[in-house]
Coordinates of N, CA and C and ligand atoms in Angstrom, one line a residue:
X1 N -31.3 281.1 -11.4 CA -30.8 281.4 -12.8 C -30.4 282.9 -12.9
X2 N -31.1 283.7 -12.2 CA -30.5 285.2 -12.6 C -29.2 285.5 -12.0
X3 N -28.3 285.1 -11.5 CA -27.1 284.8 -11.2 C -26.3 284.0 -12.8
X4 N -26.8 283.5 -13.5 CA -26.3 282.8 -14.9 C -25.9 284.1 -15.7
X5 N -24.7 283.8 -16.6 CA -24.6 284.8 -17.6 C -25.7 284.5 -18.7
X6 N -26.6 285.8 -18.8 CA -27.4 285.5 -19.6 C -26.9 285.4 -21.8
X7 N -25.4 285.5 -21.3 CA -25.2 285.6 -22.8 C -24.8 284.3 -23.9
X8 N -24.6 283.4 -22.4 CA -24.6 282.0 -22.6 C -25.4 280.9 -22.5
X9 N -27.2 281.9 -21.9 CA -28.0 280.8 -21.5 C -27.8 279.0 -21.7
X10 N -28.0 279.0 -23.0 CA -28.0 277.3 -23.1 C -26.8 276.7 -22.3
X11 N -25.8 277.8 -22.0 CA -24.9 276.9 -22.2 C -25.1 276.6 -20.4
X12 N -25.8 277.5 -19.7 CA -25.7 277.4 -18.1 C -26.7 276.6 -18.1
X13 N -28.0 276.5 -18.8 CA -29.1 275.4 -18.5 C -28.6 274.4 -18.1
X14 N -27.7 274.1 -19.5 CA -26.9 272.8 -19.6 C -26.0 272.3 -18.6
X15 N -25.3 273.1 -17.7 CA -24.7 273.2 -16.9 C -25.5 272.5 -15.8
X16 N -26.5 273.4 -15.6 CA -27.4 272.4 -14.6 C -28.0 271.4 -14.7
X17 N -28.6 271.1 -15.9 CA -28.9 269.7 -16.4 C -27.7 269.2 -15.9
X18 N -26.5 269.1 -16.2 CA -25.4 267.7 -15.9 C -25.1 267.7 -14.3
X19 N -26.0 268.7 -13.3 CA -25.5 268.7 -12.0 C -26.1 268.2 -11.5
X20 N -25.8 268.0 -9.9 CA -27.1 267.7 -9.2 C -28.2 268.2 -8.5
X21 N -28.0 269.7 -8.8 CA -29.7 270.7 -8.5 C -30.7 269.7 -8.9
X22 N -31.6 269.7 -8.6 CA -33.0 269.1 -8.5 C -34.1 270.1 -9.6
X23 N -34.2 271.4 -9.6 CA -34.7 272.5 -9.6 C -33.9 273.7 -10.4
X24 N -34.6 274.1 -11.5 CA -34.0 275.8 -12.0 C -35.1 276.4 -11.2
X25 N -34.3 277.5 -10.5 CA -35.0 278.8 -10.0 C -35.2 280.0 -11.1
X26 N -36.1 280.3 -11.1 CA -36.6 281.4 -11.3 C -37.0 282.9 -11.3
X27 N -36.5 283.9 -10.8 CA -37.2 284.9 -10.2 C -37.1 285.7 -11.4
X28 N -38.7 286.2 -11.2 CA -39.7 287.2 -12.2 C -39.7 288.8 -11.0
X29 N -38.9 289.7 -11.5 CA -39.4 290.8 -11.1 C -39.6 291.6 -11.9
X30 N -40.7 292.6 -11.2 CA -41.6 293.4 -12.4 C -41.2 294.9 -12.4
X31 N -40.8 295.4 -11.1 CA -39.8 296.9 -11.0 C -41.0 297.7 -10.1
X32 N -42.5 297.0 -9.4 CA -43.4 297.9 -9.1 C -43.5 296.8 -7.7
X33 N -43.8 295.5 -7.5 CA -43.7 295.0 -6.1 C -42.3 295.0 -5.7
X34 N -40.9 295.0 -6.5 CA -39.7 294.9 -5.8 C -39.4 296.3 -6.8
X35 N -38.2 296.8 -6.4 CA -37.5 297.5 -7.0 C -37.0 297.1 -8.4
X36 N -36.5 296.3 -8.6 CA -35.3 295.9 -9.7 C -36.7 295.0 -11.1
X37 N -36.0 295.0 -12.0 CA -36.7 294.2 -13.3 C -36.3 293.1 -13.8
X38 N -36.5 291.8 -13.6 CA -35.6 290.9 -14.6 C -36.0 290.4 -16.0
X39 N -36.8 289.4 -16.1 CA -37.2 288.7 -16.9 C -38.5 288.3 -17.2
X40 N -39.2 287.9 -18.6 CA -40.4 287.4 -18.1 C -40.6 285.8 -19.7
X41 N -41.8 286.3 -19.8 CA -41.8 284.6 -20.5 C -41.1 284.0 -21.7
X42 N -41.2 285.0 -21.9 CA -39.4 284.9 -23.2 C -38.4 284.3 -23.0
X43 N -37.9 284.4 -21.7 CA -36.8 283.8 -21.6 C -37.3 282.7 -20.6
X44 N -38.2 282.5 -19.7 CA -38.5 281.5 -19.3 C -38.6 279.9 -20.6
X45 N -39.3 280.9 -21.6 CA -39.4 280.0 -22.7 C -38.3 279.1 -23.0
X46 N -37.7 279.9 -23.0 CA -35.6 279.5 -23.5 C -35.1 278.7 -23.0
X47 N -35.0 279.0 -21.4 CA -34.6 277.6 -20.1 C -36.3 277.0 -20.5
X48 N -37.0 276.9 -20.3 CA -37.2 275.5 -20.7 C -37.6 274.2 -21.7
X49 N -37.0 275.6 -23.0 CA -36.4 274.5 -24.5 C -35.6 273.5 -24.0
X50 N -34.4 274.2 -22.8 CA -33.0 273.2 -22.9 C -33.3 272.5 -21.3
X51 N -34.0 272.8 -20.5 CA -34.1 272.1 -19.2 C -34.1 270.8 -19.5
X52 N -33.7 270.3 -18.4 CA -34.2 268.9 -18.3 C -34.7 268.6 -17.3
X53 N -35.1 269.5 -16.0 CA -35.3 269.2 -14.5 C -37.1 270.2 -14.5
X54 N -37.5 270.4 -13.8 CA -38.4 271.3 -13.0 C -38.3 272.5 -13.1
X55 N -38.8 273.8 -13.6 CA -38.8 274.8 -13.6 C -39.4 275.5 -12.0
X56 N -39.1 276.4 -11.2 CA -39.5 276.5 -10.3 C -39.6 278.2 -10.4
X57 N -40.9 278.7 -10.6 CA -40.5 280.0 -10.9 C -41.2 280.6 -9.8
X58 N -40.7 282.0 -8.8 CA -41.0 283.5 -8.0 C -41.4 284.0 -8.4
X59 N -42.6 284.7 -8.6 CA -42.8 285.5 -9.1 C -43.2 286.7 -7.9
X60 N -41.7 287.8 -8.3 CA -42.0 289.0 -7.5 C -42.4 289.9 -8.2
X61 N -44.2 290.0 -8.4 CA -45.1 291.2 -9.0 C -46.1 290.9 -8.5
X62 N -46.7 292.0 -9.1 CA -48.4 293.0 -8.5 C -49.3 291.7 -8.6
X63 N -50.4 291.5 -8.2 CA -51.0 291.0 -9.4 C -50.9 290.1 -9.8
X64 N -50.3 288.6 -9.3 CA -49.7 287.5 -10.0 C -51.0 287.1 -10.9
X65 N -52.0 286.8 -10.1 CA -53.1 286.0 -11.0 C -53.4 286.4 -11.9
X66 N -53.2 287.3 -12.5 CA -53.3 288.3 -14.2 C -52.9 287.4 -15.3
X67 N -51.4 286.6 -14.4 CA -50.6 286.4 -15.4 C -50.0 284.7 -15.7
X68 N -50.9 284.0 -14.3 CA -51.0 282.5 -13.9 C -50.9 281.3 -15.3
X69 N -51.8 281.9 -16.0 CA -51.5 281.2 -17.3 C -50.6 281.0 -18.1
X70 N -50.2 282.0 -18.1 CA -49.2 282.5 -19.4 C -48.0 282.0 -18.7
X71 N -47.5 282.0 -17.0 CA -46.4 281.4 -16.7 C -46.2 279.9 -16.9
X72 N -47.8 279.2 -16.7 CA -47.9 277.9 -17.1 C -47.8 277.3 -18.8
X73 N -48.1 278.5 -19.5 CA -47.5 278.2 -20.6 C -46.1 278.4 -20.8
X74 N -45.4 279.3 -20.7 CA -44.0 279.6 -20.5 C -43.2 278.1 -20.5
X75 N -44.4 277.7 -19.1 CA -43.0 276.3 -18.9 C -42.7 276.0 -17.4
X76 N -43.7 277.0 -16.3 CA -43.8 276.5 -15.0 C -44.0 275.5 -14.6
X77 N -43.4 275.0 -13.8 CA -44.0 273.6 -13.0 C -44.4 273.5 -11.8
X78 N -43.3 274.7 -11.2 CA -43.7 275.0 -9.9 C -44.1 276.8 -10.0
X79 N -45.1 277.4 -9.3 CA -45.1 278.0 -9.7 C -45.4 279.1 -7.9
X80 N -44.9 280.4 -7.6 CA -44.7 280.5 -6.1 C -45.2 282.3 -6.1
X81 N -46.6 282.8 -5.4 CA -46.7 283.9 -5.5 C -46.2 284.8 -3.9
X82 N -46.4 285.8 -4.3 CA -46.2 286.4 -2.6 C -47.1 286.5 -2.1
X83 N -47.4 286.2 -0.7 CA -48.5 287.0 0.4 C -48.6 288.2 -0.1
X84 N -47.7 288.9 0.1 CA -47.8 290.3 0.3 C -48.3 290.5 -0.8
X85 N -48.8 290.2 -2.1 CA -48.9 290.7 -3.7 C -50.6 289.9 -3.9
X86 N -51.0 288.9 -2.5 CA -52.1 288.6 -3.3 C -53.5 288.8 -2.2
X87 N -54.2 289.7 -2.8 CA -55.4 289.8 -2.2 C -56.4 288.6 -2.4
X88 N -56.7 287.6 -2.8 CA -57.4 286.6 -2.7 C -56.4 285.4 -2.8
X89 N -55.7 284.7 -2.2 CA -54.2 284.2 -2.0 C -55.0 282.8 -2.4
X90 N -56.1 282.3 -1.5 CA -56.3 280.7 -1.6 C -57.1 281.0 -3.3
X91 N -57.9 281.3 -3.6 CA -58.1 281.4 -4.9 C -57.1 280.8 -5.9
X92 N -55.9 282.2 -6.1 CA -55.0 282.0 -6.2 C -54.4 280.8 -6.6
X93 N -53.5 280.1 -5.4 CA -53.2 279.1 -5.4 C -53.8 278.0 -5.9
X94 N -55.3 277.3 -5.8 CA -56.4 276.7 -6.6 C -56.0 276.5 -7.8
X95 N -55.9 278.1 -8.2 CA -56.3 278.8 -10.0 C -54.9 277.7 -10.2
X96 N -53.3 278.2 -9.4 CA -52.1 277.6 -10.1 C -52.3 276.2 -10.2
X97 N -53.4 275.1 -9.1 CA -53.1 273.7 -9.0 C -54.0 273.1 -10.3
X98 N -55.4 274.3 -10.1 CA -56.0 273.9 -11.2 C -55.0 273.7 -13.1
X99 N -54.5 274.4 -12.9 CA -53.5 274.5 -14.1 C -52.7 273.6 -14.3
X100 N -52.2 272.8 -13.2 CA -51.3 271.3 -13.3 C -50.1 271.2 -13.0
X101 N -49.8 272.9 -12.3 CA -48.7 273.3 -12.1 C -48.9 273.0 -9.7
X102 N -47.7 272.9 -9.4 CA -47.4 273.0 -7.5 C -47.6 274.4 -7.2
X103 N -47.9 274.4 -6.1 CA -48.5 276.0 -5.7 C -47.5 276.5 -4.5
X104 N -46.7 277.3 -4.5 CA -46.2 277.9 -3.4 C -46.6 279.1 -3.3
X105 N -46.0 279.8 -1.7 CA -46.5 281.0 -1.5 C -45.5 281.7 -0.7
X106 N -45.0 282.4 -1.2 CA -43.4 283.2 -0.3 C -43.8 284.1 0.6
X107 N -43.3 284.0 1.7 CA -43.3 285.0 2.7 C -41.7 286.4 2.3
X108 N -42.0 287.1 3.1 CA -41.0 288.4 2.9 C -40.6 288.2 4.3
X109 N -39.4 288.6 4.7 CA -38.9 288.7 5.9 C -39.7 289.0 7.2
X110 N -40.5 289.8 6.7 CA -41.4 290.3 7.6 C -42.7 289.9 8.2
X111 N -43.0 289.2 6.9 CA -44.4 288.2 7.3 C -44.2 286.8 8.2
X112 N -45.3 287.0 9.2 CA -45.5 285.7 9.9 C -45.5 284.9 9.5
X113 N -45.4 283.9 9.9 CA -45.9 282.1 9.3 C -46.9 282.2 9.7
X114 N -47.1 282.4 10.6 CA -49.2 282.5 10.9 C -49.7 282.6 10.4
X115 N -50.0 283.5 8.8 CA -50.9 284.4 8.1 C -50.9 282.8 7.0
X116 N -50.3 281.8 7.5 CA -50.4 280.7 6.3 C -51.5 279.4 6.9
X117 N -51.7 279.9 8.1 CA -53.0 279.2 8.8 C -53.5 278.2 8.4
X118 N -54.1 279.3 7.5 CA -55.5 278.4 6.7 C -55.2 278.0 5.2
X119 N -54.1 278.1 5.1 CA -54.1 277.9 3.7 C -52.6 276.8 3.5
X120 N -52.4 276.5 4.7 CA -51.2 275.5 4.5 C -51.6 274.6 3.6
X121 N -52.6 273.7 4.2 CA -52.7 272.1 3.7 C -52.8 272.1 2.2
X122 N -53.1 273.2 1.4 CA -53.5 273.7 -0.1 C -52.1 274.1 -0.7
X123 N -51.0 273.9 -0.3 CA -49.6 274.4 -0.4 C -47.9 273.3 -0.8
X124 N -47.9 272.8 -1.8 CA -47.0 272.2 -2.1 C -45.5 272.9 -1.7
X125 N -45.5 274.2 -1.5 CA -44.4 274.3 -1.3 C -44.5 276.0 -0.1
X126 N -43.6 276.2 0.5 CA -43.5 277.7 1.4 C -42.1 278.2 1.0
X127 N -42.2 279.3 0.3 CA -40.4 279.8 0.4 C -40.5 281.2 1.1
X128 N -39.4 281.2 2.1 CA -39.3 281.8 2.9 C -38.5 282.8 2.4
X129 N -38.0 283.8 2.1 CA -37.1 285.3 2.0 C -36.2 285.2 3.1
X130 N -34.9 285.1 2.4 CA -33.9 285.1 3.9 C -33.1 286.5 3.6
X131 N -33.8 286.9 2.7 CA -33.2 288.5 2.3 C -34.7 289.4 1.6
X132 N -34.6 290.5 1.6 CA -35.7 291.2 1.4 C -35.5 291.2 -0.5
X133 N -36.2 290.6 -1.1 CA -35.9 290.6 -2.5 C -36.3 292.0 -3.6
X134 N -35.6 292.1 -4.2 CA -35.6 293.1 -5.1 C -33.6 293.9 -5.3
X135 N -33.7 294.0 -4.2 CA -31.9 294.2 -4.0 C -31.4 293.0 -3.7
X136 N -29.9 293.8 -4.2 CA -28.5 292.6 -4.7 C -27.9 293.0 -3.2
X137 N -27.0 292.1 -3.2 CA -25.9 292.0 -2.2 C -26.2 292.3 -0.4
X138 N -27.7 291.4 -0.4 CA -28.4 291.8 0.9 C -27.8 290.8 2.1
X139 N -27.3 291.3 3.4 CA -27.2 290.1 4.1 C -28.5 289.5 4.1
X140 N -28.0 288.1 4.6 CA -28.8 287.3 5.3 C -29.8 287.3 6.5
X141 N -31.1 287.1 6.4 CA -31.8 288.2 7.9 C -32.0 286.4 9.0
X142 N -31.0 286.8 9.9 CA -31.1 285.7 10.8 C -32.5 285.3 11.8
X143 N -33.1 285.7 11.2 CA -34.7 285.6 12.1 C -35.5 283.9 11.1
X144 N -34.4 283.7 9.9 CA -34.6 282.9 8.7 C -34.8 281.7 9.9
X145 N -33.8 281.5 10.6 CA -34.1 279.8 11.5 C -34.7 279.6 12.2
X146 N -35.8 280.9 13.1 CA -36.5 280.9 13.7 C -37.8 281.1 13.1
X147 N -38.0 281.1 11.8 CA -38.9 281.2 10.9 C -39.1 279.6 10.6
X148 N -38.4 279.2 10.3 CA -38.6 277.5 9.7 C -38.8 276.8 10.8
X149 N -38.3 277.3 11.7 CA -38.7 276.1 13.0 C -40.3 276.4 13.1
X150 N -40.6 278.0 13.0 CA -42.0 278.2 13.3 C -43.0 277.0 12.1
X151 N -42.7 277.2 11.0 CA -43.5 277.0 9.7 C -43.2 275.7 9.7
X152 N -42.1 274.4 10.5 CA -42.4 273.4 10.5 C -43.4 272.9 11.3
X153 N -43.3 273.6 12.6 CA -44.9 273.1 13.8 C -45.5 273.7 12.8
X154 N -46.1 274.8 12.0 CA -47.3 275.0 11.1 C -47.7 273.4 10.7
X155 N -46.7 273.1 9.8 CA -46.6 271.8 8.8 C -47.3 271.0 9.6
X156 N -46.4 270.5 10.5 CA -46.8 269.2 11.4 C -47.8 269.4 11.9
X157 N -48.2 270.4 12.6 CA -49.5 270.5 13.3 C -50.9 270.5 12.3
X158 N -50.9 270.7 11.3 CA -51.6 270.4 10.3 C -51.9 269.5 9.1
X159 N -50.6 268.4 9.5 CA -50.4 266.9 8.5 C -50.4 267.7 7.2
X160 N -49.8 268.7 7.1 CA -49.8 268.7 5.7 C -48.5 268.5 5.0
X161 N -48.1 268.6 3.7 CA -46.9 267.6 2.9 C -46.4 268.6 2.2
X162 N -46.4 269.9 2.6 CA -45.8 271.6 2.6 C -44.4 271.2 2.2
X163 N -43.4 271.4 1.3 CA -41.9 271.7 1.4 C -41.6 273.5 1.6
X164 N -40.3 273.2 3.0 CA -39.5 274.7 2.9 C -38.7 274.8 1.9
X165 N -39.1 276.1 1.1 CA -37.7 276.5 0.3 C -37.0 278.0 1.1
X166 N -35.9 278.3 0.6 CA -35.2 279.4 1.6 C -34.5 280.0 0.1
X167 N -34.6 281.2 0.1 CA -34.2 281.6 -0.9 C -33.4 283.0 -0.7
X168 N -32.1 283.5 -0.7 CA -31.3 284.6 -0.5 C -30.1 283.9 0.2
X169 N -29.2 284.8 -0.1 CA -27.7 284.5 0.9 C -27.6 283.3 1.2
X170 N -28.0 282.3 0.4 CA -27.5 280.8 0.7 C -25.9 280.5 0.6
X171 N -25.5 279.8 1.5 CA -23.8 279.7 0.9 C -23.6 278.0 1.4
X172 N -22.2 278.0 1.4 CA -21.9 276.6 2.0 C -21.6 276.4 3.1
X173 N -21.7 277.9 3.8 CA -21.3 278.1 5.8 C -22.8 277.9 6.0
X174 N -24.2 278.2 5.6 CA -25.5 278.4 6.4 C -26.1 277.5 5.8
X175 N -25.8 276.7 4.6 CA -26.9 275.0 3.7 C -26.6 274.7 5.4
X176 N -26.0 273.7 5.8 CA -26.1 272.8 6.7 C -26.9 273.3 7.8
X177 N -27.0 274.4 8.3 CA -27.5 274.7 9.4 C -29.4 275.1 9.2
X178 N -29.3 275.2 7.6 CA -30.9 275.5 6.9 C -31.7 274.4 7.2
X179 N -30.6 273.5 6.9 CA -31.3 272.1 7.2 C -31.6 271.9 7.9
X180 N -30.9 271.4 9.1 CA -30.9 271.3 10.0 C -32.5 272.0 10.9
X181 N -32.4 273.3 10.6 CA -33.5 273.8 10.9 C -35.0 273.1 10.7
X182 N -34.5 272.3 9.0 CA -35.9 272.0 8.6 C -36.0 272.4 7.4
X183 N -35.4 273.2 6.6 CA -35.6 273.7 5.2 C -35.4 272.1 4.6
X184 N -36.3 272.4 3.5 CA -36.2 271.1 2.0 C -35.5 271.4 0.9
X185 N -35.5 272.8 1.0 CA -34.9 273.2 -0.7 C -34.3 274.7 -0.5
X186 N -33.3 274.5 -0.9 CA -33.0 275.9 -1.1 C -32.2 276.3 -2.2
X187 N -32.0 278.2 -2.5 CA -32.0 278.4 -3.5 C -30.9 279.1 -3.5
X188 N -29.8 278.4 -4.5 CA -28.5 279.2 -4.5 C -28.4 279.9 -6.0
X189 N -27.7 281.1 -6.2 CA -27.6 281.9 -7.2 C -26.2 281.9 -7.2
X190 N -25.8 282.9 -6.7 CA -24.1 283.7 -6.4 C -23.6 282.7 -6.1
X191 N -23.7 281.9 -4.6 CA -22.6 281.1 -4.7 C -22.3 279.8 -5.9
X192 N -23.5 279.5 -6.4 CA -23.0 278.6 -7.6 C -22.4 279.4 -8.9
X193 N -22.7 280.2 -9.4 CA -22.5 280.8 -10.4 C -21.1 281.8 -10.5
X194 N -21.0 282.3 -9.1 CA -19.8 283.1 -8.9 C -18.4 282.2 -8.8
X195 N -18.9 281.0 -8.1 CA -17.4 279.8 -7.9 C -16.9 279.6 -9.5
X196 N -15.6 278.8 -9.3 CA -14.5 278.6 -10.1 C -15.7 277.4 -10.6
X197 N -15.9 276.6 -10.4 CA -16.7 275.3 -10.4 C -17.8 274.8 -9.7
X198 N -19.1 275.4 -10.6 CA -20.1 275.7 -10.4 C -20.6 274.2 -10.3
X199 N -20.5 273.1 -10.9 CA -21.0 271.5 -10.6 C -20.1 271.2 -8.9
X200 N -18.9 271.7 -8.7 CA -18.8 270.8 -7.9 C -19.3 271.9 -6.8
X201 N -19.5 273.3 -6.8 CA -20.3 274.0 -5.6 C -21.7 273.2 -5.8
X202 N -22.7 272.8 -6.1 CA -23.7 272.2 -5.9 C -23.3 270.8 -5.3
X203 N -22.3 270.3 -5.9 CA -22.1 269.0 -5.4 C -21.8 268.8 -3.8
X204 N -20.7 270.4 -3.6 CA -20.7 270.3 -1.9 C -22.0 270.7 -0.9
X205 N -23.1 271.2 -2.0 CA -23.9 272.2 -1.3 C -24.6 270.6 -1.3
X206 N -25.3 270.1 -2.1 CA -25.9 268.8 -2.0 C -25.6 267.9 -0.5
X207 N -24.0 267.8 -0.7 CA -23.2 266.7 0.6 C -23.6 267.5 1.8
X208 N -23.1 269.0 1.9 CA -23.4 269.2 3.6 C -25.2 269.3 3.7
X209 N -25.7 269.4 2.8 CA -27.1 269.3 3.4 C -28.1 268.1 2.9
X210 N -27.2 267.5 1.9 CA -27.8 266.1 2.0 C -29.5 266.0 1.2
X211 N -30.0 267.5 1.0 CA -31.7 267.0 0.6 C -31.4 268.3 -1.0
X212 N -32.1 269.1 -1.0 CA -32.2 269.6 -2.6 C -32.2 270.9 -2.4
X213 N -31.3 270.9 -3.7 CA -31.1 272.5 -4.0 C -30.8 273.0 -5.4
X214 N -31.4 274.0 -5.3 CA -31.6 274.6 -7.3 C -30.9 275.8 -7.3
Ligands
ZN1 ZN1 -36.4 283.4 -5.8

C-alpha cells in the first residue's frame, strides 16, 4: 500500500478489494531501524475500515514488541517483525500468536536462513527482503533465489507449514521465476500502482505465478 496515492486511500483499498490480491501489505517504518518514515495506526485504521481481505503488516522498527498490541488493535492479521530489530524473537512471535494475529519474521538481505533454526515451526509466515528496506528505487538483490531454495529445505526439513513472502522489486519479468523458486506470496507496490491498470497488473501477476500476491 505505500505505493497507493495516499490522497485517495478509500478509493485504492477499494481497488484491491475488487482484485485479485489475496493480502494488503503493509510497511511500518519508524526513521531509526530503516532510514525513511511512513505510517503508523491511524492509517492502518483507515485501510482496515474499507478492507475486505487480510491486513498483512512489516513492521520496520526498533522494538516491535512495545507496540504488538496496538498493531493488533489497528487491524493486523498478519503481523511480521525483523530478526535484526528483535532481541527475544521467539517470545516475540508467541506474544503476536497469543494475540490471534499469524506471526512472521523477515530476514534483510543479509541475514541467513539459518538464524530461523529454531524458531521455524512457530512461524506462519518468512518474508524475505529482496531489496534492503528503507530506500526507494533499490535493485533487486539476486542472492533472493538462492535464499528461498535455502529456507524451503529449512521448511521441509522441519514439517513445518512456514509460507515464503518476497517483498521489493517484484515485477512481472521475476513473479514467475519467485515461484518457481518456491516463494508463496509476494509483495508488489510499484509495479501495481505505477501501471495504467492496476487490476489487470495483479491479474497478470496472479496468471504467471499462479499462487498469491498483495
Ligand atoms: Zn514490506
Amino acid at each position: 500500500m505505500l505505493s497507493a496515492d495516499f490522497g485517495k486511500l478509500k478509493k485504492e483499498v477499494e481497488l484491491i478489494n475488487h482484485s485479485q490480491a489475496d493480502w494488503f501489505h503493509l510497511d511500518v517504518m519508524d526513521g531509526v531501524f530503516v532510514p525513511n518514515i511512513t505510517f503508523g495506526f491511524q492509517i492502518i485504521k483507515v485501510i482496515k475500515k474499507y478492507a475486505q481481505k487480510p491486513l498483512d503488516v512489516h513492521l520496520m522498527i526498533v522494538q516491535p514488541e512495545r507496540y504488538l498490541e496496538k498493531f493488533k488493535e489497528a487491524g493486523a492479521d498478519i503481523l511480521s517483525i525483523h530478526y535484526e530489530a528483535s532481541t527475544h524473537l521467539h517470545r516475540s512471535i508467541h506474544a503476536i500468536k497469543d494475540l490471534g494475529m499469524q506471526a512472521g519474521v523477515v530476514l534483510n538481505p543479509h541475514t541467513h536462513v539459518s538464524v530461523l533454526e529454531d524458531t521455524i515451526s512457530d512461524l506462519d509466515l518468512v518474508l524475505l527482503m529482496s531489496v534492503n528496506p528503507g530506500f526507494g528505487g533499490q535493485k533487486f538483490v539476486e542472492n533472493t533465489y538462492h535464499k528461498i531454495t535455502q529456507l524451503k529445505e529449512l521448511i521441509i526439513r522441519k514439517n513445518a507449514r512456514t509460507l515464503i513472502e518476497i517483498d521489493g522489486g517484484v515485477t512481472l519479468d521475476n513473479a514467475p521465476k519467485l515461484v518457481t523458486a518456491g516463494a508463496d506470496v509476494l509483495v508488489a507496490g510499484n509495479t501495481v500502482f505505477s501501471s495504467d491498470n492496476p487490476i489487470h497488473t495483479i491479474e497478470l501477476l496472479k496468471e504467471s505465478s499462479s499462487l498469491y500476491s498483495a
